[in-house]
Short mmCIF file of C-alpha atoms in Angstrom, two decimals:
data_model
loop_
_atom_site.label_atom_id
_atom_site.label_comp_id
_atom_site.label_asym_id
_atom_site.label_seq_id
_atom_site.Cartn_x
_atom_site.Cartn_y
_atom_site.Cartn_z
CA MET A 1 65.18 50.66 76.69
CA MET A 2 65.19 48.97 80.12
CA GLU A 3 63.14 51.84 81.51
CA MET A 4 60.50 51.21 78.84
CA VAL A 5 60.46 47.46 79.62
CA PHE A 6 60.00 48.23 83.33
CA GLY A 7 57.22 50.64 82.39
CA VAL A 8 55.33 48.33 80.03
CA VAL A 9 55.73 44.74 81.26
CA PRO A 10 54.44 45.24 84.83
CA VAL A 11 51.48 47.28 83.57
CA LEU A 12 50.71 44.60 81.00
CA ALA A 13 50.86 42.02 83.81
CA ALA A 14 48.34 44.01 85.83
CA VAL A 15 46.02 44.49 82.83
CA LEU A 16 46.11 40.81 81.84
CA THR A 17 45.64 39.78 85.48
CA GLY A 18 42.61 42.08 85.66
CA LEU A 19 41.13 40.47 82.56
CA PHE A 20 41.94 37.01 83.98
CA ALA A 21 40.18 37.85 87.26
CA GLY A 22 37.28 39.50 85.46
CA LEU A 23 36.66 36.38 83.41
CA PHE A 24 36.28 34.13 86.43
CA LEU A 25 34.45 36.77 88.44
CA SER A 26 31.88 37.22 85.66
CA PHE A 27 31.12 33.50 85.86
CA SER A 28 30.71 33.77 89.65
CA MET A 29 28.62 36.92 89.55
CA ALA A 30 26.42 36.46 86.49
CA VAL A 31 26.93 33.46 84.21
CA MET A 32 26.50 30.64 86.71
CA PRO A 33 23.77 32.36 88.76
CA GLY A 34 21.93 32.93 85.47
CA LEU A 35 22.36 29.31 84.43
CA ALA A 36 21.22 28.20 87.89
CA ARG A 37 17.80 29.60 86.99
CA ALA A 38 17.57 27.50 83.84
CA GLY A 39 16.17 24.02 83.56
CA ASP A 40 18.57 21.08 83.52
CA ARG A 41 18.62 20.60 79.76
CA SER A 42 18.95 24.33 79.06
CA MET A 43 21.77 24.71 81.58
CA ILE A 44 23.67 21.75 80.13
CA ASP A 45 23.27 22.98 76.55
CA ALA A 46 24.30 26.52 77.48
CA MET A 47 27.34 25.42 79.47
CA ARG A 48 28.47 23.05 76.72
CA GLY A 49 28.17 25.97 74.28
CA ILE A 50 30.15 28.25 76.59
CA ASN A 51 32.85 25.60 77.00
CA THR A 52 33.22 25.43 73.22
CA ALA A 53 33.05 29.18 72.60
CA ILE A 54 35.59 30.11 75.26
CA LEU A 55 38.37 28.18 73.53
CA ASN A 56 39.47 31.05 71.32
CA PRO A 57 42.64 33.12 70.80
CA LEU A 58 41.57 35.99 73.06
CA PHE A 59 40.88 33.59 75.93
CA ALA A 60 44.26 31.93 75.32
CA LEU A 61 45.98 35.33 75.33
CA VAL A 62 44.49 36.19 78.72
CA PHE A 63 44.66 32.74 80.34
CA VAL A 64 48.23 32.02 79.25
CA GLY A 65 49.40 35.62 78.96
CA ALA A 66 48.61 36.71 82.51
CA PRO A 67 50.85 34.14 84.23
CA VAL A 68 53.57 34.42 81.57
CA VAL A 69 53.76 38.20 81.83
CA ALA A 70 53.55 37.95 85.64
CA LEU A 71 56.55 35.62 85.46
CA GLY A 72 58.34 38.14 83.25
CA THR A 73 57.54 40.94 85.67
CA THR A 74 58.80 38.88 88.59
CA ALA A 75 62.01 38.12 86.68
CA LEU A 76 62.47 41.83 85.90
CA TYR A 77 62.06 42.80 89.53
CA ALA A 78 64.36 39.95 90.62
CA SER A 79 67.08 41.19 88.30
CA SER A 80 67.05 44.87 89.16
CA GLY A 81 63.87 46.05 90.77
CA PRO A 82 62.75 46.94 94.26
CA VAL A 83 62.40 43.95 96.58
CA ARG A 84 58.91 45.11 97.55
CA SER A 85 57.81 44.94 93.91
CA LEU A 86 59.47 41.55 93.53
CA VAL A 87 57.51 40.17 96.49
CA TRP A 88 54.18 41.54 95.25
CA SER A 89 54.69 40.45 91.66
CA GLY A 90 55.84 37.03 92.88
CA ALA A 91 52.69 36.75 94.98
CA ALA A 92 50.59 37.66 91.93
CA LEU A 93 52.34 34.96 89.93
CA VAL A 94 51.76 32.31 92.61
CA LEU A 95 48.08 33.23 92.89
CA LEU A 96 47.63 33.10 89.12
CA LEU A 97 49.26 29.68 89.09
CA VAL A 98 46.84 28.52 91.79
CA ALA A 99 43.95 29.59 89.55
CA VAL A 100 45.48 27.75 86.58
CA VAL A 101 45.96 24.59 88.64
CA VAL A 102 42.36 24.73 89.92
CA THR A 103 41.21 25.18 86.34
CA PHE A 104 43.06 22.09 85.09
CA VAL A 105 42.47 19.90 88.15
CA VAL A 106 38.81 20.71 88.84
CA ASN A 107 37.00 22.80 86.24
CA VAL A 108 38.34 21.33 82.99
CA PRO A 109 37.63 17.71 84.02
CA ARG A 110 34.06 18.71 84.89
CA ASN A 111 33.75 20.51 81.54
CA ASN A 112 35.03 17.39 79.79
CA ALA A 113 32.59 15.16 81.65
CA LEU A 114 29.74 17.46 80.67
CA GLU A 115 30.83 17.29 77.04
CA GLN A 116 31.16 13.52 77.17
CA ALA A 117 27.66 13.21 78.62
CA GLY A 118 26.36 14.40 75.27
CA GLU A 119 23.60 16.69 74.12
CA ALA A 120 21.02 17.44 76.77
CA ASP A 121 18.13 16.26 74.58
CA HIS A 122 19.66 12.78 74.50
CA LEU A 123 20.37 12.47 78.23
CA ARG A 124 18.37 9.98 80.20
CA ASP A 125 18.85 11.88 83.48
CA PRO A 126 19.93 15.48 82.86
CA ALA A 127 19.38 16.35 86.54
CA ALA A 128 22.04 13.81 87.54
CA VAL A 129 24.48 15.12 84.92
CA ARG A 130 23.90 18.66 86.15
CA ALA A 131 24.28 17.64 89.80
CA ALA A 132 27.63 15.99 89.02
CA PHE A 133 28.83 19.13 87.26
CA GLU A 134 27.42 22.32 88.70
CA PRO A 135 28.01 22.48 92.49
CA GLY A 136 31.71 21.58 92.36
CA TRP A 137 32.36 23.65 89.24
CA VAL A 138 30.75 26.73 90.81
CA ARG A 139 32.48 26.28 94.18
CA TRP A 140 35.91 26.00 92.60
CA ASN A 141 35.19 28.85 90.20
CA HIS A 142 34.61 31.02 93.28
CA VAL A 143 38.07 29.94 94.47
CA ARG A 144 39.54 30.88 91.06
CA SER A 145 37.76 34.23 91.27
CA LEU A 146 39.07 35.03 94.75
CA VAL A 147 42.67 34.06 94.05
CA SER A 148 42.58 35.91 90.72
CA VAL A 149 41.29 39.10 92.33
CA ALA A 150 43.98 38.73 95.00
CA ALA A 151 46.54 38.32 92.18
CA LEU A 152 45.26 41.53 90.62
CA VAL A 153 45.67 43.41 93.89
CA CYS A 154 49.23 42.09 94.19
CA ALA A 155 50.07 43.01 90.59
CA VAL A 156 48.78 46.55 91.14
CA VAL A 157 50.60 46.97 94.48
CA ALA A 158 53.80 45.85 92.73
CA LEU A 159 53.39 48.89 90.45
CA LEU A 160 53.24 51.41 93.28
CA PRO A 161 56.30 53.58 93.78
CA VAL A 162 58.58 52.60 96.63
#
């Protein structure tokens, strides 16, 4: 049974971490550059729609599941795994937690401010609303992307045989 747990949990951590990183990376590579080409009102409407749509069970599974399973993997390795795997899985966990903290400290407050600004058609100065949202959100999303990809590398290295 323990052999199966050691076979499944670390792989699940790597898969969920890959999905976690892919989510943020897709925003850095395609979503935000695409929205950057849109007019102020269109960008605001689209981003408000994305912020609503992303709050779904699959997102929750990935966003919460990746750090939780990384924690489980780290605990497994701490209890009876190779030290090398413990270090790499622990690094993956720390990096995922950095991405979660950035999300809650920087990106979510900007999302909330965008939502509170209201529908783009009713905004007096959509360019100002966009300017308050977009540059910081994008910059910190790049940070989330980089630390998430680094977490993925660590989670995969933790899987490698000693």
